[in-house]
Structure formats: C-alpha cells, structure tokens
CSV table of C-alpha atoms in Angstrom, one decimal:
chain,number,residue,atom,x,y,z
A,1,UNK,CA,46.8,89.3,-38.5
A,2,UNK,CA,47.1,86.7,-36.0
A,3,UNK,CA,45.5,83.5,-36.8
A,4,UNK,CA,42.8,82.3,-34.5
A,5,UNK,CA,43.5,79.0,-32.8
A,6,UNK,CA,41.0,76.5,-31.4
A,7,UNK,CA,40.7,76.4,-27.7
A,8,UNK,CA,42.8,73.8,-26.1
A,9,UNK,CA,40.8,70.7,-24.9
A,10,UNK,CA,41.9,69.6,-21.5
A,11,UNK,CA,43.7,66.2,-21.6
A,12,UNK,CA,41.8,65.0,-18.6
A,13,UNK,CA,38.4,65.5,-20.4
A,14,UNK,CA,39.7,63.8,-23.5
A,15,UNK,CA,40.5,60.7,-21.5
A,16,UNK,CA,37.0,60.4,-20.2
A,17,UNK,CA,35.4,60.9,-23.7
A,18,UNK,CA,37.6,58.0,-25.1
A,19,UNK,CA,36.7,55.8,-22.2
A,20,UNK,CA,32.9,56.4,-22.6
A,21,UNK,CA,33.2,55.8,-26.4
A,22,UNK,CA,34.8,52.3,-25.9
A,23,UNK,CA,32.2,51.4,-23.3
A,24,UNK,CA,29.4,52.4,-25.7
A,25,UNK,CA,30.9,50.3,-28.5
A,26,UNK,CA,31.2,47.4,-26.2
A,27,UNK,CA,27.5,47.5,-25.3
A,28,UNK,CA,26.6,47.6,-29.0
A,29,UNK,CA,29.0,44.9,-30.2
A,30,UNK,CA,28.7,42.5,-27.2
A,31,UNK,CA,26.3,39.6,-28.2
A,32,UNK,CA,23.5,38.8,-25.8
A,33,UNK,CA,24.3,36.2,-23.2
A,34,UNK,CA,23.6,32.7,-24.3
A,35,UNK,CA,20.3,31.5,-22.8
A,36,UNK,CA,20.7,28.5,-20.5
A,37,UNK,CA,19.0,25.5,-21.7
A,38,UNK,CA,16.0,24.3,-19.6
A,39,UNK,CA,16.1,20.6,-19.1
A,40,UNK,CA,12.3,20.6,-18.7
A,41,UNK,CA,11.9,22.0,-22.3
A,42,UNK,CA,14.6,19.7,-23.8
A,43,UNK,CA,13.3,16.5,-22.2
A,44,UNK,CA,11.3,14.2,-24.4
A,45,UNK,CA,8.2,13.0,-22.5
A,46,UNK,CA,6.8,9.6,-22.9
A,47,UNK,CA,3.0,9.0,-23.1
A,48,UNK,CA,1.7,7.2,-20.1
A,49,UNK,CA,4.5,8.3,-17.7
A,50,UNK,CA,3.9,10.8,-14.9
A,51,UNK,CA,6.4,13.5,-14.4
A,52,UNK,CA,6.8,16.1,-11.6
A,53,UNK,CA,5.9,19.6,-12.6
A,54,UNK,CA,7.5,22.6,-10.7
A,55,UNK,CA,5.4,25.7,-10.3
A,56,UNK,CA,7.0,28.8,-8.8
A,57,UNK,CA,5.3,30.4,-5.8
A,58,UNK,CA,4.6,33.6,-7.8
A,59,UNK,CA,2.5,31.7,-10.3
A,60,UNK,CA,0.3,30.1,-7.7
A,61,UNK,CA,-1.5,33.4,-6.8
A,62,UNK,CA,-4.1,32.8,-9.4
A,63,UNK,CA,-5.0,29.5,-7.7
A,64,UNK,CA,-5.1,30.7,-4.1
A,65,UNK,CA,-8.2,31.8,-2.4
A,66,UNK,CA,-8.5,35.6,-2.7
A,67,UNK,CA,-10.2,35.9,0.7
A,68,UNK,CA,-7.7,36.2,3.5
A,69,UNK,CA,-7.8,33.2,5.8
A,70,UNK,CA,-7.2,33.8,9.4
A,71,UNK,CA,-4.0,32.2,10.7
A,72,UNK,CA,-4.7,29.8,13.5
A,73,UNK,CA,-2.4,28.6,16.4
A,74,UNK,CA,-2.7,24.9,16.7
A,75,UNK,CA,-2.3,22.7,19.9
A,76,UNK,CA,-2.1,18.9,19.5
A,77,UNK,CA,-3.5,16.7,22.3
A,78,UNK,CA,-3.1,12.9,22.7
A,79,UNK,CA,-5.7,11.3,24.8
A,80,UNK,CA,-4.3,9.4,27.8
A,81,UNK,CA,-5.7,6.3,29.6
A,82,UNK,CA,-8.6,7.3,31.9
A,83,UNK,CA,-8.8,10.8,30.4
A,84,UNK,CA,-12.2,12.1,29.5
A,85,UNK,CA,-12.9,14.8,26.9
A,86,UNK,CA,-13.7,17.2,29.7
A,87,UNK,CA,-10.2,16.7,31.1
A,88,UNK,CA,-8.7,17.1,27.7
A,89,UNK,CA,-10.5,20.4,27.2
A,90,UNK,CA,-9.5,21.6,30.6
A,91,UNK,CA,-5.8,20.8,29.9
A,92,UNK,CA,-6.0,22.8,26.7
A,93,UNK,CA,-7.6,25.7,28.6
A,94,UNK,CA,-11.2,25.5,27.4
A,95,UNK,CA,-14.3,25.7,29.7
A,96,UNK,CA,-17.2,23.3,30.1
A,97,UNK,CA,-19.6,25.6,28.2
A,98,UNK,CA,-17.5,25.4,25.1
A,99,UNK,CA,-17.3,21.6,25.4
A,100,UNK,CA,-21.1,21.2,25.9
A,101,UNK,CA,-22.0,23.4,23.0
A,102,UNK,CA,-19.5,21.6,20.7
A,103,UNK,CA,-20.8,18.1,21.7
A,104,UNK,CA,-24.4,19.1,21.1
A,105,UNK,CA,-23.7,20.2,17.5
A,106,UNK,CA,-24.7,16.9,15.9
A,107,UNK,CA,-24.1,13.2,15.9
A,108,UNK,CA,-20.6,13.5,14.6
A,109,UNK,CA,-19.4,15.7,17.5
A,110,UNK,CA,-21.3,13.6,19.9
A,111,UNK,CA,-19.0,10.7,19.1
A,112,UNK,CA,-16.1,12.7,20.6
A,113,UNK,CA,-17.4,11.4,24.0
A,114,UNK,CA,-16.1,7.9,22.9
A,115,UNK,CA,-12.4,8.8,22.6
A,116,UNK,CA,-9.9,6.2,23.4
A,117,UNK,CA,-6.3,6.4,24.7
A,118,UNK,CA,-4.0,7.3,21.8
A,119,UNK,CA,-6.6,9.3,19.9
A,120,UNK,CA,-5.5,12.7,18.7
A,121,UNK,CA,-7.4,16.0,18.9
A,122,UNK,CA,-6.0,19.2,17.3
A,123,UNK,CA,-7.3,22.6,18.5
A,124,UNK,CA,-7.0,25.7,16.3
A,125,UNK,CA,-7.2,29.1,18.1
A,126,UNK,CA,-7.5,32.5,16.5
A,127,UNK,CA,-5.4,35.5,17.5
A,128,UNK,CA,-7.9,36.4,20.2
A,129,UNK,CA,-7.4,32.9,21.7
A,130,UNK,CA,-10.9,31.6,20.8
A,131,UNK,CA,-11.4,28.0,19.6
A,132,UNK,CA,-12.1,28.3,15.9
A,133,UNK,CA,-11.4,24.8,14.6
A,134,UNK,CA,-11.1,21.3,16.0
A,135,UNK,CA,-9.7,18.3,14.1
A,136,UNK,CA,-10.0,14.6,15.1
A,137,UNK,CA,-8.6,11.9,12.8
A,138,UNK,CA,-11.1,9.0,13.3
A,139,UNK,CA,-9.1,6.6,11.2
A,140,UNK,CA,-6.7,6.9,8.2
A,141,UNK,CA,-9.6,7.7,5.9
A,142,UNK,CA,-11.8,10.1,7.9
A,143,UNK,CA,-11.1,13.3,9.9
A,144,UNK,CA,-13.8,15.0,11.9
A,145,UNK,CA,-13.5,18.8,11.4
A,146,UNK,CA,-15.5,21.1,13.7
A,147,UNK,CA,-15.5,24.9,12.9
A,148,UNK,CA,-16.9,27.9,14.8
A,149,UNK,CA,-18.4,30.6,12.6
A,150,UNK,CA,-18.7,33.2,15.3
A,151,UNK,CA,-22.1,32.1,16.4
A,152,UNK,CA,-22.2,28.3,16.5
A,153,UNK,CA,-20.2,25.1,15.7
A,154,UNK,CA,-20.6,23.1,12.5
A,155,UNK,CA,-19.0,19.8,11.6
A,156,UNK,CA,-18.0,17.8,8.5
A,157,UNK,CA,-16.2,14.6,7.8
A,158,UNK,CA,-13.2,14.9,5.5
A,159,UNK,CA,-13.0,11.6,3.7
A,160,UNK,CA,-10.0,10.6,1.7
A,161,UNK,CA,-10.4,8.8,-1.6
A,162,UNK,CA,-9.3,5.2,-1.7
A,163,UNK,CA,-8.1,3.7,-4.9
A,164,UNK,CA,-8.8,-0.1,-5.5
A,165,UNK,CA,-6.5,-2.2,-7.6
A,166,UNK,CA,-6.7,-5.9,-8.4
A,167,UNK,CA,-3.8,-8.0,-7.2
A,168,UNK,CA,-2.9,-11.7,-7.7
A,169,UNK,CA,-0.9,-14.3,-5.8
A,170,UNK,CA,-0.3,-18.0,-6.2
A,171,UNK,CA,1.9,-20.8,-4.8
A,172,UNK,CA,2.6,-24.5,-4.7
A,173,UNK,CA,2.6,-26.1,-1.3
A,174,UNK,CA,5.8,-27.7,-0.1
A,175,UNK,CA,5.3,-28.0,3.7
A,176,UNK,CA,2.0,-26.4,4.7
A,177,UNK,CA,-0.6,-24.2,3.2
A,178,UNK,CA,0.1,-21.5,5.8
A,179,UNK,CA,3.8,-21.4,5.0
A,180,UNK,CA,3.2,-21.3,1.2
A,181,UNK,CA,0.6,-18.5,1.5
A,182,UNK,CA,2.8,-16.5,3.8
A,183,UNK,CA,5.7,-16.7,1.4
A,184,UNK,CA,3.5,-15.7,-1.5
A,185,UNK,CA,2.8,-12.4,0.3
A,186,UNK,CA,-0.8,-13.0,1.7
A,187,UNK,CA,-1.8,-11.7,5.1
A,188,UNK,CA,-2.9,-13.8,8.0
A,189,UNK,CA,-6.5,-12.7,7.5
A,190,UNK,CA,-6.4,-13.6,3.8
A,191,UNK,CA,-4.9,-17.1,4.6
A,192,UNK,CA,-7.8,-17.7,7.0
A,193,UNK,CA,-10.3,-16.4,4.6
A,194,UNK,CA,-9.1,-18.8,1.9
A,195,UNK,CA,-9.2,-21.7,4.3
A,196,UNK,CA,-12.8,-20.6,5.3
A,197,UNK,CA,-13.8,-20.4,1.6
A,198,UNK,CA,-12.7,-23.9,0.8
A,199,UNK,CA,-13.3,-25.3,4.3
A,200,UNK,CA,-16.6,-26.9,3.3
A,201,UNK,CA,-14.8,-29.0,0.7
A,202,UNK,CA,-11.3,-29.5,2.1
A,203,UNK,CA,-10.2,-30.5,5.6
A,204,UNK,CA,-7.1,-28.3,5.9
A,205,UNK,CA,-5.7,-30.6,8.7
A,206,UNK,CA,-5.9,-33.9,6.9
A,207,UNK,CA,-6.2,-33.3,3.2
A,208,UNK,CA,-3.4,-30.9,2.4
A,209,UNK,CA,-0.5,-32.5,0.4
A,210,UNK,CA,2.8,-31.4,-1.0
A,211,UNK,CA,2.2,-30.3,-4.6
A,212,UNK,CA,-1.2,-28.8,-3.9
A,213,UNK,CA,-1.5,-25.3,-5.2
A,214,UNK,CA,-3.7,-22.2,-4.9
A,215,UNK,CA,-4.3,-19.0,-6.9
A,216,UNK,CA,-6.1,-15.9,-5.6
A,217,UNK,CA,-7.3,-12.6,-7.1
A,218,UNK,CA,-8.0,-9.9,-4.6
A,219,UNK,CA,-8.5,-6.2,-4.0
A,220,UNK,CA,-5.7,-3.9,-2.8
A,221,UNK,CA,-6.6,-0.5,-1.4
A,222,UNK,CA,-4.3,2.5,-1.9
A,223,UNK,CA,-4.3,5.9,-0.2
A,224,UNK,CA,-2.2,8.7,-1.7
A,225,UNK,CA,-0.4,6.1,-3.8
A,226,UNK,CA,0.5,3.9,-0.8
A,227,UNK,CA,-1.0,0.5,-0.1
A,228,UNK,CA,-3.1,0.6,3.1
A,229,UNK,CA,-5.0,-2.6,3.4
A,230,UNK,CA,-6.4,-5.6,1.5
A,231,UNK,CA,-10.0,-5.7,0.2
A,232,UNK,CA,-12.2,-8.6,-0.7
A,233,UNK,CA,-11.1,-11.8,-2.4
A,234,UNK,CA,-12.6,-11.7,-5.9
A,235,UNK,CA,-11.8,-15.2,-7.0
A,236,UNK,CA,-9.7,-18.2,-5.9
A,237,UNK,CA,-8.8,-21.7,-6.9
A,238,UNK,CA,-7.4,-24.5,-4.8
A,239,UNK,CA,-6.1,-27.7,-6.3
A,240,UNK,CA,-6.1,-30.5,-3.7
A,241,UNK,CA,-4.9,-34.0,-4.4
A,242,UNK,CA,-5.6,-33.4,-8.1
A,243,UNK,CA,-9.1,-31.9,-7.7
A,244,UNK,CA,-9.5,-28.2,-8.3
A,245,UNK,CA,-12.1,-26.2,-6.4
A,246,UNK,CA,-13.1,-22.7,-7.4
A,247,UNK,CA,-14.7,-19.8,-5.5
A,248,UNK,CA,-15.9,-16.6,-7.1
A,249,UNK,CA,-17.4,-13.6,-5.3
A,250,UNK,CA,-20.9,-12.6,-6.5
A,251,UNK,CA,-22.4,-9.1,-6.4
A,252,UNK,CA,-24.3,-10.1,-3.2
A,253,UNK,CA,-21.0,-10.6,-1.5
A,254,UNK,CA,-21.4,-14.3,-1.2
A,255,UNK,CA,-19.1,-16.9,-2.8
A,256,UNK,CA,-20.1,-19.6,-5.3
A,257,UNK,CA,-18.2,-22.2,-7.4
A,258,UNK,CA,-17.8,-21.6,-11.2
A,259,UNK,CA,-21.3,-22.9,-11.9
A,260,UNK,CA,-23.1,-20.9,-9.2
A,261,UNK,CA,-23.3,-23.4,-6.4
A,262,UNK,CA,-22.9,-21.8,-3.0
A,263,UNK,CA,-19.5,-22.5,-1.3
A,264,UNK,CA,-21.3,-22.6,2.0
A,265,UNK,CA,-22.6,-26.1,2.8
A,266,UNK,CA,-24.5,-27.6,5.7
A,267,UNK,CA,-21.3,-28.8,7.5
A,268,UNK,CA,-17.7,-27.8,7.8
A,269,UNK,CA,-15.2,-30.5,7.0
A,270,UNK,CA,-13.3,-29.7,10.2
A,271,UNK,CA,-14.6,-28.1,13.4
A,272,UNK,CA,-11.3,-26.7,14.6
A,273,UNK,CA,-8.5,-24.4,13.6
A,274,UNK,CA,-5.6,-26.8,13.8
A,275,UNK,CA,-2.0,-27.5,13.0
A,276,UNK,CA,-1.5,-31.2,13.7
A,277,UNK,CA,-3.6,-34.4,13.5
A,278,UNK,CA,-2.8,-37.4,15.7
A,279,UNK,CA,-4.9,-40.0,13.9
A,280,UNK,CA,-7.3,-40.3,11.0
A,281,UNK,CA,-10.7,-42.0,10.8
A,282,UNK,CA,-10.0,-45.7,11.4
A,283,UNK,CA,-12.8,-48.2,12.3
A,284,UNK,CA,-10.2,-50.6,13.9
A,285,UNK,CA,-7.2,-49.3,15.9
A,286,UNK,CA,-5.3,-50.0,19.1
A,287,UNK,CA,-6.7,-47.9,21.9
A,288,UNK,CA,-3.8,-45.7,23.2
A,289,UNK,CA,-4.9,-46.2,26.9
A,290,UNK,CA,-6.4,-49.7,27.2
A,291,UNK,CA,-4.1,-51.3,24.5
A,292,UNK,CA,-7.1,-53.2,23.0
A,293,UNK,CA,-8.3,-53.0,19.4
A,294,UNK,CA,-11.4,-50.8,19.5
A,295,UNK,CA,-13.3,-49.0,16.8
A,296,UNK,CA,-12.2,-45.4,16.5
A,297,UNK,CA,-15.2,-43.9,14.9
A,298,UNK,CA,-14.0,-40.4,14.3
A,299,UNK,CA,-11.0,-38.1,13.8
A,300,UNK,CA,-8.6,-36.7,16.4
A,301,UNK,CA,-7.3,-33.2,16.0
A,302,UNK,CA,-4.3,-32.1,18.0
A,303,UNK,CA,-4.0,-28.4,18.8
A,304,UNK,CA,-3.0,-26.2,21.7
A,305,UNK,CA,-5.2,-26.5,24.8
A,306,UNK,CA,-7.9,-23.8,24.7
A,307,UNK,CA,-8.2,-23.8,20.9
A,308,UNK,CA,-11.8,-22.9,20.0
A,309,UNK,CA,-14.0,-25.7,18.8
A,310,UNK,CA,-16.7,-24.8,16.3
A,311,UNK,CA,-20.2,-26.3,15.6
A,312,UNK,CA,-19.8,-28.0,12.3
A,313,UNK,CA,-23.4,-27.0,11.3
A,314,UNK,CA,-26.6,-25.4,12.5
A,315,UNK,CA,-28.5,-27.5,15.1
A,316,UNK,CA,-29.6,-28.1,18.7
A,317,UNK,CA,-27.4,-29.3,21.5
A,318,UNK,CA,-28.5,-32.8,22.4
A,319,UNK,CA,-26.1,-33.1,25.3
A,320,UNK,CA,-23.5,-30.9,27.1
A,321,UNK,CA,-22.1,-32.9,30.0
A,322,UNK,CA,-19.1,-34.8,31.5
A,323,UNK,CA,-18.2,-38.4,32.1
A,324,UNK,CA,-14.9,-40.2,32.9
A,325,UNK,CA,-14.5,-41.6,29.3
A,326,UNK,CA,-15.5,-38.6,27.2
A,327,UNK,CA,-14.5,-35.9,29.6
A,328,UNK,CA,-16.3,-32.7,28.8
A,329,UNK,CA,-18.4,-33.4,25.7
A,330,UNK,CA,-21.0,-31.9,23.4
A,331,UNK,CA,-23.4,-33.7,21.1
A,332,UNK,CA,-25.3,-31.6,18.4
A,333,UNK,CA,-28.3,-32.8,16.4
A,334,UNK,CA,-28.6,-31.3,12.9
A,335,UNK,CA,-32.2,-32.0,11.5
A,336,UNK,CA,-33.4,-35.6,11.9
A,337,UNK,CA,-30.5,-37.2,10.0
A,338,UNK,CA,-27.2,-35.8,11.3
A,339,UNK,CA,-25.4,-35.8,14.7
A,340,UNK,CA,-21.9,-34.5,15.5
A,341,UNK,CA,-20.0,-35.3,18.6
A,342,UNK,CA,-17.1,-33.3,20.3
A,343,UNK,CA,-15.1,-35.1,23.1
A,344,UNK,CA,-12.4,-34.3,25.6
A,345,UNK,CA,-13.0,-30.6,25.8
A,346,UNK,CA,-11.4,-28.4,28.5
A,347,UNK,CA,-14.5,-26.2,28.7
A,348,UNK,CA,-18.1,-26.5,27.5
A,349,UNK,CA,-19.6,-23.2,26.3
A,350,UNK,CA,-23.1,-24.4,25.4
A,351,UNK,CA,-26.0,-26.0,27.3
A,352,UNK,CA,-28.3,-28.9,26.5
A,353,UNK,CA,-31.2,-27.7,24.3
A,354,UNK,CA,-29.4,-24.6,23.1
A,355,UNK,CA,-29.6,-23.7,19.4
A,356,UNK,CA,-26.2,-23.1,17.7
A,357,UNK,CA,-25.1,-21.8,14.3
A,358,UNK,CA,-22.4,-23.2,12.1
A,359,UNK,CA,-19.1,-21.8,13.3
A,360,UNK,CA,-20.3,-20.9,16.8
A,361,UNK,CA,-17.7,-21.7,19.5
A,362,UNK,CA,-19.2,-24.6,21.6
A,363,UNK,CA,-16.1,-25.3,23.7
A,364,UNK,CA,-12.3,-25.4,23.9
A,365,UNK,CA,-9.9,-28.2,23.1
A,366,UNK,CA,-8.5,-30.1,26.1
A,367,UNK,CA,-7.5,-33.4,27.5
A,368,UNK,CA,-10.3,-34.5,29.8
A,369,UNK,CA,-11.6,-38.1,30.1
A,370,UNK,CA,-9.6,-41.2,29.0
A,371,UNK,CA,-6.9,-39.7,26.8
A,372,UNK,CA,-3.1,-39.7,26.5
A,373,UNK,CA,-2.9,-36.1,25.6
A,374,UNK,CA,-4.9,-33.0,24.7
A,375,UNK,CA,-6.9,-33.3,21.5
A,376,UNK,CA,-10.4,-33.1,20.0
A,377,UNK,CA,-12.2,-36.3,19.2
A,378,UNK,CA,-14.8,-35.5,16.5
A,379,UNK,CA,-17.5,-37.9,15.2
A,380,UNK,CA,-20.0,-37.5,12.4
A,381,UNK,CA,-23.1,-39.7,12.3
A,382,UNK,CA,-25.6,-40.1,9.5
A,383,UNK,CA,-28.9,-41.9,10.6
A,384,UNK,CA,-27.0,-43.2,13.6
A,385,UNK,CA,-24.1,-44.6,11.6
A,386,UNK,CA,-20.6,-43.3,12.0
A,387,UNK,CA,-19.1,-41.8,8.8
A,388,UNK,CA,-15.8,-40.3,7.9
A,389,UNK,CA,-16.3,-36.5,8.2
A,390,UNK,CA,-13.6,-35.9,5.5
A,391,UNK,CA,-15.3,-38.0,2.8
A,392,UNK,CA,-19.0,-38.2,3.7
A,393,UNK,CA,-21.4,-36.7,1.1
A,394,UNK,CA,-22.7,-33.5,2.5
A,395,UNK,CA,-26.1,-32.0,1.8
A,396,UNK,CA,-26.2,-30.2,-1.5
A,397,UNK,CA,-25.6,-26.4,-1.3
A,398,UNK,CA,-28.0,-23.8,-2.7
A,399,UNK,CA,-27.3,-22.4,-6.1
A,400,UNK,CA,-28.0,-19.3,-8.1
A,401,UNK,CA,-30.7,-19.6,-10.7
A,402,UNK,CA,-32.2,-17.8,-13.8
A,403,UNK,CA,-30.7,-14.6,-15.0
A,404,UNK,CA,-28.6,-14.2,-11.9
A,405,UNK,CA,-26.9,-17.5,-12.5
A,406,UNK,CA,-26.4,-16.7,-16.2
A,407,UNK,CA,-24.8,-13.3,-15.3
A,408,UNK,CA,-22.6,-15.0,-12.6
A,409,UNK,CA,-21.3,-17.7,-14.9
A,410,UNK,CA,-20.2,-15.1,-17.4
A,411,UNK,CA,-18.4,-13.1,-14.7
A,412,UNK,CA,-17.0,-16.3,-13.2
A,413,UNK,CA,-15.6,-17.3,-16.6
A,414,UNK,CA,-13.8,-14.0,-17.0
A,415,UNK,CA,-12.3,-14.0,-13.4
A,416,UNK,CA,-11.0,-17.6,-13.7
A,417,UNK,CA,-9.6,-16.9,-17.2
A,418,UNK,CA,-7.8,-13.9,-15.7
A,419,UNK,CA,-6.4,-16.1,-12.9
A,420,UNK,CA,-5.2,-18.6,-15.5
A,421,UNK,CA,-3.5,-15.9,-17.5
A,422,UNK,CA,-1.8,-14.4,-14.5
A,423,UNK,CA,-0.6,-17.7,-13.2
A,424,UNK,CA,1.4,-18.1,-16.5
A,425,UNK,CA,3.0,-14.6,-16.1
A,426,UNK,CA,3.7,-14.3,-12.4
A,427,UNK,CA,6.5,-16.5,-10.9
A,428,UNK,CA,5.3,-19.2,-8.6
A,429,UNK,CA,5.2,-18.4,-4.8
A,430,UNK,CA,4.9,-14.8,-5.6
A,431,UNK,CA,2.5,-11.8,-5.6
A,432,UNK,CA,1.6,-9.3,-8.3
A,433,UNK,CA,1.0,-5.8,-6.9
A,434,UNK,CA,-0.6,-3.3,-9.3
C-alpha cells in the first residue's frame, strides 16, 4: 500500500506567508511612537504675565457667526484738494441719487459733506455691484459705518476704547525750563500748560533759576496697547528759588493749590510768551537812547517781532494809540485800582473802550517809538503808582469751601504724596511710562 503524501506547498507561496508573518509580528511588537512634547504644556506660567495663545482655525468655528456674511469688494478713496463728496462718488461710479439718500440718513452721514483733503472713504460693494457699506475714519478713535439693508441706509459710530494710565516726569533745571522739560519727555503742549498753571505765581522770563525743579503727574492715553496722546495734568509742583508751588486738578476741571486756593489770579505775572529779557524793573537806569538817568518803571521783554502780547487781566482799554515815544501802545484799566501798560507794539489789536479778558491778544511785540531794538515795555500801576509786576501782591484768588474743599484737600494730599514717592524712585530728568 502506498503511503499517502501531503501535497507539496509551492515555495513561492511559502515565501509570502513568512513575509506576512514577520510584518504582523513587527506591528505587534513595535512600541507606539514617542509623543512629541508640547512646549505650551511644559511651560510654567507666571501669574500676572500675559502669554499669546494659539488657536487653530478648525477650533474657531464655534465662535464664528453661523449666518453667512456676504463678501464685499472694497474700493478705497482718498479725498483730494477741491474735491467734493459728489465728485468722489462719481469717481467711484455712484450716482447722485445714492449720494442724496445716504446724506439724508441722519446727522452722522450729513457730516460727510465736510470732508477735507486727505480724508479716507472706503466703499463696499456686493456681487451685484451695489453699495452695501461705507466706512469713513473720522479720527483714530471713531469710524463712521453706513450700511444698506436693501431698503435704506443706517449709520453707526464705531468707537475704540481708550485706556488711561497715570504717568510721571520730573527734572532739575540747568539752563532753561523748556530744555529741562523737553529732556524729561514732556510734549510742547504740556510744557506750555505747566507754564500756564504757574504763570500767575512765577514769571517764567525773569524768575527761573538753575536748580529750580518741577514734578508732574499726568494722564497717558493708550489705544490697542500703544500710546496715542497725553491727557490732563493731574497734579504738579514747581520749586522756584526755594519756594514750592503746587497745582492739583479738581473734579470741576480747574486747578487749585494744595489748600484749595484757585491757581488762576486776577493778573498774569508776564503778558508775553518770551525767551529773553533785556532789563528788569529798575527805578533808576541809564536810558539806552538819550544816555540820561531816567526812571524805568517797568520790565522789558525781548522776543521775536510779532510775538502775541496778552492782556494781563480782565479790564477795559483806556487807550489804544501811537506817539513818537511809546510807539504803538495799549493801556488797560482793571477795576478802579489797577492799570497795565504795553508799549512799542508792532500792531495794536484792540480799540479804546473795548473790554478784554485775561489772556486775550491785544497786540504784537515790535520796535516802534523810542527804542534801540524790538521789545515789549510792560508797566503795572496800583492806585497810580508803578509797581514791579514780578513781586507786587496780586488780588487774592478764589478758594473752594465747605465739603468740596475738604474732599479736595484729601485728594490733593494723596496726589502730592504720590508725586513725592515717585520722585524718589524715578531718575531725575526722566519720565515714567506705565
């Protein structure tokens, strides 16, 4: 009997079976790939520090508006000199009816008639070529948005949120107040505002000395994390020739000293924005033209020809005229007690009998009359007697009273204590930006 033999397995098939077996074992034995470490998960975060967070585009679908928004085609137009809104619309391809309807929407759209060269208008058109949206940035804070809902236009003002921080600067004067304030990081407007605040107590032409110092606490406005402009001065001190003056802003927007006395007084110490002074108040001096000793009952301020001259206080113009000695001159009467005189003007800008307010421009500095060079000669009379305008006692300022004064004194104490603390921390001639 022949033994039965197993069927022969083709060698080719055997090779494939072995290959598949090894591949299967490899899949079972191979460890899973090591997961890459995520630096975001391993990083240790610190409290109070902001970190960027990455969100994939797929995960943002839950936050997006589920309604499909129609994609617009935008055209940007910059207004040119002499160009009207009608011309701008025509250049974009819009007719007069659309312009008229849009302008009559409300008071916001009506202001589009007052566009200036350089202003920007952005037009958004739908796929049919119809005006669907208009955008006009009015300034860095506000954008006018006009939309068409298919029947009529509607408008809204998109206002960005401004953040306000409190900043601080201080400096010691070496050469001039302007130079020190500029090096400390203050703007030209802030420098002038400080001079105006203390201008009732300090003559910034004659009284500033080396070693004088100032400290100022002020608002800084931020938009999207970037500084955009400076706000109000909250409090300031100015030490002049050893005497310290203070100014603190009240809730009414006015400034008072630490005790609640108004900074504003009946007269300015100086009636001109100046840089140089030719001579001080001196009752006996050699006249520069005649060579004789003659009383010089006032103060001379040298500044560029055409510099505005201000009324030192409220009053009525006694005389606005010209003679060969005074040149163009203006005399102002302030109540029954005080008179101020302004001589050698290039131009007089008030008439006899005219009422003026403190700070009004009454003329411009010049060199008319008997003079050696352009300057303002300024005199201050009390009951007909010449006084030094730098040192004369001025009428007492108004003050806060009652509960308002009590509340102000508390706020003033806090602000000035804050200034004192910061002046110890911040290097001199520097600015602290929060």
